[in-house]
CSV table of C-alpha atoms in Angstrom, one decimal:
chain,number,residue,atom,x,y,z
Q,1,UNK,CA,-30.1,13.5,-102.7
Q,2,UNK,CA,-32.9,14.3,-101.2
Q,3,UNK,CA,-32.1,14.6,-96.6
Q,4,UNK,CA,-34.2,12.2,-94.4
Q,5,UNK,CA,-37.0,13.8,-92.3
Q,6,UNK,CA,-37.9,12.0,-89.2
Q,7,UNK,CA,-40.9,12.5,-87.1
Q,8,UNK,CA,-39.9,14.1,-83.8
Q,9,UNK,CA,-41.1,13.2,-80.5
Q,10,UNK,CA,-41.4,14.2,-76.5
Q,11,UNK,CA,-40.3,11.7,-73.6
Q,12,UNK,CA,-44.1,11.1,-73.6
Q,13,UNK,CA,-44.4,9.7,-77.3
Q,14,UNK,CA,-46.2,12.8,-78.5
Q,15,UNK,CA,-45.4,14.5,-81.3
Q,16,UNK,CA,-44.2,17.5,-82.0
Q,17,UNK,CA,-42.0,18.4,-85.0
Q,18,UNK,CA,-40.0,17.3,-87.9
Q,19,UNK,CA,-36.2,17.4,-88.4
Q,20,UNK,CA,-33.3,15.8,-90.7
Q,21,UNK,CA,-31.9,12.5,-89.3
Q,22,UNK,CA,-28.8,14.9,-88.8
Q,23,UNK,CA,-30.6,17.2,-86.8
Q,24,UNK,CA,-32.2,14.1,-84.9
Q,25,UNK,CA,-29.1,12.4,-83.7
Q,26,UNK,CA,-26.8,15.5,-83.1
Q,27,UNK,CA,-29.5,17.3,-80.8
Q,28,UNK,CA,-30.9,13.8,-79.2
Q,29,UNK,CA,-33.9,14.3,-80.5
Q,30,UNK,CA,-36.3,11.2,-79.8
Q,31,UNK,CA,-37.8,9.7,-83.0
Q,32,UNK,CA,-39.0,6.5,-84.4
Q,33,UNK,CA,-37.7,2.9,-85.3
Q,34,UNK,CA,-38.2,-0.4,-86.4
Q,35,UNK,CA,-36.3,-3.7,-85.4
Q,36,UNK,CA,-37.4,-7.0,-87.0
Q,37,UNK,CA,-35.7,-9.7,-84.9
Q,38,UNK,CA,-35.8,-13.6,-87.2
Q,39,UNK,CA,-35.4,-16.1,-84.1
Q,40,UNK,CA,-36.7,-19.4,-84.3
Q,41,UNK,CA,-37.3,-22.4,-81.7
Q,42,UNK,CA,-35.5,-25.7,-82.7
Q,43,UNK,CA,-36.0,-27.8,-79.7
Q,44,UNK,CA,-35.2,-26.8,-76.4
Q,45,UNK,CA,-33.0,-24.1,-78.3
Q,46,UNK,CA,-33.8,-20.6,-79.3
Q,47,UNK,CA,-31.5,-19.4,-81.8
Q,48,UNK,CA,-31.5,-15.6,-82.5
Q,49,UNK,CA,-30.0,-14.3,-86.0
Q,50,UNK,CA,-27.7,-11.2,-86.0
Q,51,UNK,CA,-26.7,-9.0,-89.1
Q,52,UNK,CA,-23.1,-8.0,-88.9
Q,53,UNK,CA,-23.1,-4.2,-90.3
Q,54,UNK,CA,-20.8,-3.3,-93.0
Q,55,UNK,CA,-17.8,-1.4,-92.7
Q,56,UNK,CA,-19.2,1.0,-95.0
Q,57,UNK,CA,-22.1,2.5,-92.8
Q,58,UNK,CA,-21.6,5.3,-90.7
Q,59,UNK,CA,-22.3,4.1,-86.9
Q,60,UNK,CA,-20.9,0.6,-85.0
Q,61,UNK,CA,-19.0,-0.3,-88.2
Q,62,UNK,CA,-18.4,-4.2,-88.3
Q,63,UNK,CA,-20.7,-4.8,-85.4
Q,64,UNK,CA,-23.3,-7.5,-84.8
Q,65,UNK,CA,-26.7,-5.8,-84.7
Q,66,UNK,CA,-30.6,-6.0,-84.8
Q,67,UNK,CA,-31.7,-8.8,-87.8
Q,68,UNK,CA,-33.4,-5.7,-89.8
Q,69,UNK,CA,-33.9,-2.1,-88.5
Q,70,UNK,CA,-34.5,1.3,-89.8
Q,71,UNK,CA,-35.4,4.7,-89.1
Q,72,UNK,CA,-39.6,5.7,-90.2
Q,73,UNK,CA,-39.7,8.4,-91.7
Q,74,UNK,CA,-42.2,11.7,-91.1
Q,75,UNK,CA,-44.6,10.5,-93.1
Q,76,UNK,CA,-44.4,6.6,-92.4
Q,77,UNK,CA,-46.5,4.5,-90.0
Q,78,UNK,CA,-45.1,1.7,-87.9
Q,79,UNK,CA,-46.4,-0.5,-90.4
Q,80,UNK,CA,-44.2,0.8,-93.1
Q,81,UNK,CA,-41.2,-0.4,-90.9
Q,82,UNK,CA,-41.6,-4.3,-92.6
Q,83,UNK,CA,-39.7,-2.7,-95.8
Q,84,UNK,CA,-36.4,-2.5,-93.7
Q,85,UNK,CA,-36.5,-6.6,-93.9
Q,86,UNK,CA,-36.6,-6.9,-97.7
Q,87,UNK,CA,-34.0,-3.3,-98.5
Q,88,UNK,CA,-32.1,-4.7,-96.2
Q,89,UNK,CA,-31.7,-9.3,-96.5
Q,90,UNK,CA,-34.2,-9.7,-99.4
Q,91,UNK,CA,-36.8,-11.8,-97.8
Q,92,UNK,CA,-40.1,-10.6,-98.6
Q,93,UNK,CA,-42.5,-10.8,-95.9
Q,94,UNK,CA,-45.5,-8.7,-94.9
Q,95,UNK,CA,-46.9,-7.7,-91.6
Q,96,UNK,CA,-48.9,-10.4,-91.2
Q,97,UNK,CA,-45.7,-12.6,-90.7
Q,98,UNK,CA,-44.4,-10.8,-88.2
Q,99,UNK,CA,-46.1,-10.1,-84.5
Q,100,UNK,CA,-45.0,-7.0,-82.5
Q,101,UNK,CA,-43.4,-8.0,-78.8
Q,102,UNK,CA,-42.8,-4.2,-77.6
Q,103,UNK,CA,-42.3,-0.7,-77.9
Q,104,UNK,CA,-39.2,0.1,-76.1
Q,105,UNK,CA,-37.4,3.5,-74.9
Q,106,UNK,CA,-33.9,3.6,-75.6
Q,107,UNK,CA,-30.8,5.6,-75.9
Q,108,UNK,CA,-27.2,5.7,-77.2
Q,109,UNK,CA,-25.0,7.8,-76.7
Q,110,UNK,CA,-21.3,7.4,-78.7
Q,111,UNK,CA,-19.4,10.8,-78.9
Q,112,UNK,CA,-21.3,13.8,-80.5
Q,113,UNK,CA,-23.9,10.9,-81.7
Q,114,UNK,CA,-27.2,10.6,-79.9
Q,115,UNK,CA,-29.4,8.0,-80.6
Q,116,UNK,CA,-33.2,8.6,-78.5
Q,117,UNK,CA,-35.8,5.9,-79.9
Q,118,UNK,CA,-38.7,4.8,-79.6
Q,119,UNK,CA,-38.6,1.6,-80.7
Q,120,UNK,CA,-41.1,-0.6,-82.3
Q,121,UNK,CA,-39.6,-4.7,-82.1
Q,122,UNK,CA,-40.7,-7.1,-84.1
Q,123,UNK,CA,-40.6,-11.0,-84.5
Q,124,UNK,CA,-40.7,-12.6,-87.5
Q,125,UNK,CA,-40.6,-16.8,-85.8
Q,126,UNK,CA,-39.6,-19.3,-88.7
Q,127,UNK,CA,-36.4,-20.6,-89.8
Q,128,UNK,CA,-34.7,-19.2,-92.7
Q,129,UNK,CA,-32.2,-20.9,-94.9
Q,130,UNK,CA,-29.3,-18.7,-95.2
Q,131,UNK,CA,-29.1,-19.0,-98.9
Q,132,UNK,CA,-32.6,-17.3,-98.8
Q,133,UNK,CA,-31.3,-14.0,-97.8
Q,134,UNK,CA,-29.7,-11.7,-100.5
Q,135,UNK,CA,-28.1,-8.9,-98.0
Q,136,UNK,CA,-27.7,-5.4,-99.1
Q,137,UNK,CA,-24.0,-5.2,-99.4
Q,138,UNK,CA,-23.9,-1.4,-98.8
Q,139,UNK,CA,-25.8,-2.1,-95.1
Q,140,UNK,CA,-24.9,-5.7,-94.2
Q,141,UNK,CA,-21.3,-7.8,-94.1
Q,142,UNK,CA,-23.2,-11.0,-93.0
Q,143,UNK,CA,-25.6,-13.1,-91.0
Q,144,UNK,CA,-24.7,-15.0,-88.1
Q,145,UNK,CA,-27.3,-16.9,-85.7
Q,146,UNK,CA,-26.7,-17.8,-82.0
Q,147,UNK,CA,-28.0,-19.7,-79.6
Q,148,UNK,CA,-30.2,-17.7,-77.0
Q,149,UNK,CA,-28.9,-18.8,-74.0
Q,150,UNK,CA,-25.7,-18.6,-74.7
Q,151,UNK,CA,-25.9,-15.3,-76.1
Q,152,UNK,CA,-28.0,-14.1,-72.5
Q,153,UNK,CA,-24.7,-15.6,-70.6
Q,154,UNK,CA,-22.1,-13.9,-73.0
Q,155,UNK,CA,-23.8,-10.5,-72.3
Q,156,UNK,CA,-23.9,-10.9,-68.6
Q,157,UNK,CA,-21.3,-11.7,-68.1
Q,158,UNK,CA,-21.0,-15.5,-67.6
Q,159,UNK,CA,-18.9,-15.9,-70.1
Q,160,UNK,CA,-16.2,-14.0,-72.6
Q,161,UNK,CA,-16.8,-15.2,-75.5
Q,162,UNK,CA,-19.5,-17.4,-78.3
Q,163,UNK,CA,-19.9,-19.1,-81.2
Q,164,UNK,CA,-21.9,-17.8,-83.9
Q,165,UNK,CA,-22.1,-19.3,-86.9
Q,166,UNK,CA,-23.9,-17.8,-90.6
Q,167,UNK,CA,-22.1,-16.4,-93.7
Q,168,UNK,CA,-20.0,-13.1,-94.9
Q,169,UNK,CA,-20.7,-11.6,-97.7
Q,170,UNK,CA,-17.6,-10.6,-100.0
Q,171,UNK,CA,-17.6,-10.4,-104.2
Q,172,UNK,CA,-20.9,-11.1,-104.4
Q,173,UNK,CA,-21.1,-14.5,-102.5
Q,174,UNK,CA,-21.6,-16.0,-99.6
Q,175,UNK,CA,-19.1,-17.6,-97.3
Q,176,UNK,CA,-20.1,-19.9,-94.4
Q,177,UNK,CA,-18.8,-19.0,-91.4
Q,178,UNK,CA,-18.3,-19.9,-87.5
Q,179,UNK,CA,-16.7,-17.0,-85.8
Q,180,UNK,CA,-15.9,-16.9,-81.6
Q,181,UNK,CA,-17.3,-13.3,-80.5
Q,182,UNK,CA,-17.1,-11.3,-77.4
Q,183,UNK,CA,-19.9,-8.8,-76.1
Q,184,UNK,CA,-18.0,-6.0,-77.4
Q,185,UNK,CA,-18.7,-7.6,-81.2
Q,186,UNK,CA,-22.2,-6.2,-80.8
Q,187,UNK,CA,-23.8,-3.0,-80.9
Q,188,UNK,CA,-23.9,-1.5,-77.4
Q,189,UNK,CA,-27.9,-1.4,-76.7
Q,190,UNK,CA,-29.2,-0.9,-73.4
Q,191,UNK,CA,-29.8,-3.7,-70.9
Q,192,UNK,CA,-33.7,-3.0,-70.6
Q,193,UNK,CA,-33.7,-3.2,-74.7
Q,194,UNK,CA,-32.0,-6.6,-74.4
Q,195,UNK,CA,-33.6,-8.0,-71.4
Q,196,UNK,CA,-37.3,-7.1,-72.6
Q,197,UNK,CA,-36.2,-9.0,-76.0
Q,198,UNK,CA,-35.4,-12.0,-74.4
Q,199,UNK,CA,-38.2,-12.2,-72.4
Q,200,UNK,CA,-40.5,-11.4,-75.1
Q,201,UNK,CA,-38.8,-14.3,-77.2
Q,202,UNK,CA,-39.1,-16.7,-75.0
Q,203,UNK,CA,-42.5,-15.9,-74.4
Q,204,UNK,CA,-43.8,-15.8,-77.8
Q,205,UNK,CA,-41.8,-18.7,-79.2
């Protein structure tokens, strides 16, 4: 199988290498992504959908995450990113459905496991039935959707714990699901990544 090479980067977004994903995340090397949030007004009410990674994948097992995201490879554009929404839930859409909200600095750090982005974020703004999606099983557990506000107040604390509600995935079908989650149920990003997304959703939709 053939290894992953990422585009490597300075703090000032130039640059100046190549190196394995491997390499990337054990040195903290900062590289590109993509994230392709699906959010959606209905009424007064934002609702923002959340993939629930599989246990199988190698980081944040079983935790709620990004819609779609992905790493772009050396030799990708930003542009390439929009393939990491149809590998990953099988909706086809192009980059003209989807409008870029920011480009945002951020870093993980879990153990030996460094995560330094840049990332690229992305809205794609219309409802989608969930029997539209057809998750990649070996990525993606589920889909679960919450309501904005309520998601903003479980992460600051306000409150302990949410309802989202979506489907799991298991034998090849889909099971509808509401499921009460605390803030430790999703993937630990940084507060600036999660406070620029908010505002740029509520902006934009």
């Amino acid at each position: 199988m053939k290894t992953e090479q990422l585009a490597v980067f300075n703090e000032a977004m130039e640059r100046i290498g190549v190196a394995s994903r491997e390499e990337v995340h054990r040195k903290g090397h900062w590289h590109e992504t993509f994230h392709c949030w699906i959010a959606y007004r209905e009424g007064e009410t934002i609702r923002l959908l959340f993939q629930m990674r599989s246990p199988n994948v190698k980081d944040f097992k079983g935790l709620l995450d990004i819609t779609a995201a992905g790493h772009l490879l050396a030799e990708e554009t930003v542009l390439d990113g929009v393939r990491e929404v149809e590998e990953e839930l099988g909706l086809p859409i192009t980059m003209e459905d989807i409008v870029q909200v920011a480009t945002i600095p951020c870093t993980i750090e879990e153990g030996t496991f460094i995560d330094r982005e840049f990332v690229h974020v992305f809205l794609y703004g219309k409802k989608v039935p969930f029997e539209a999606f057809h998750v990649q099983v070996e990525e993606v557990a589920g889909l679960y959707e919450a309501d904005l506000d309520h998601f903003v107040s479980l992460w600051n604390g306000e409150r302990g714990s949410i309802h989202v509600t979506g489907f799991a995935v298991g034998n090849g079908k889909q099971r509808q699901t509401t499921i009460e989650v605390t803030k430790g149920a999703f993937v630990p990003h940084p507060d600036h990544y999660v406070q620029t997304l908010i505002d740029a959703l509520k902006k934009t939709l």
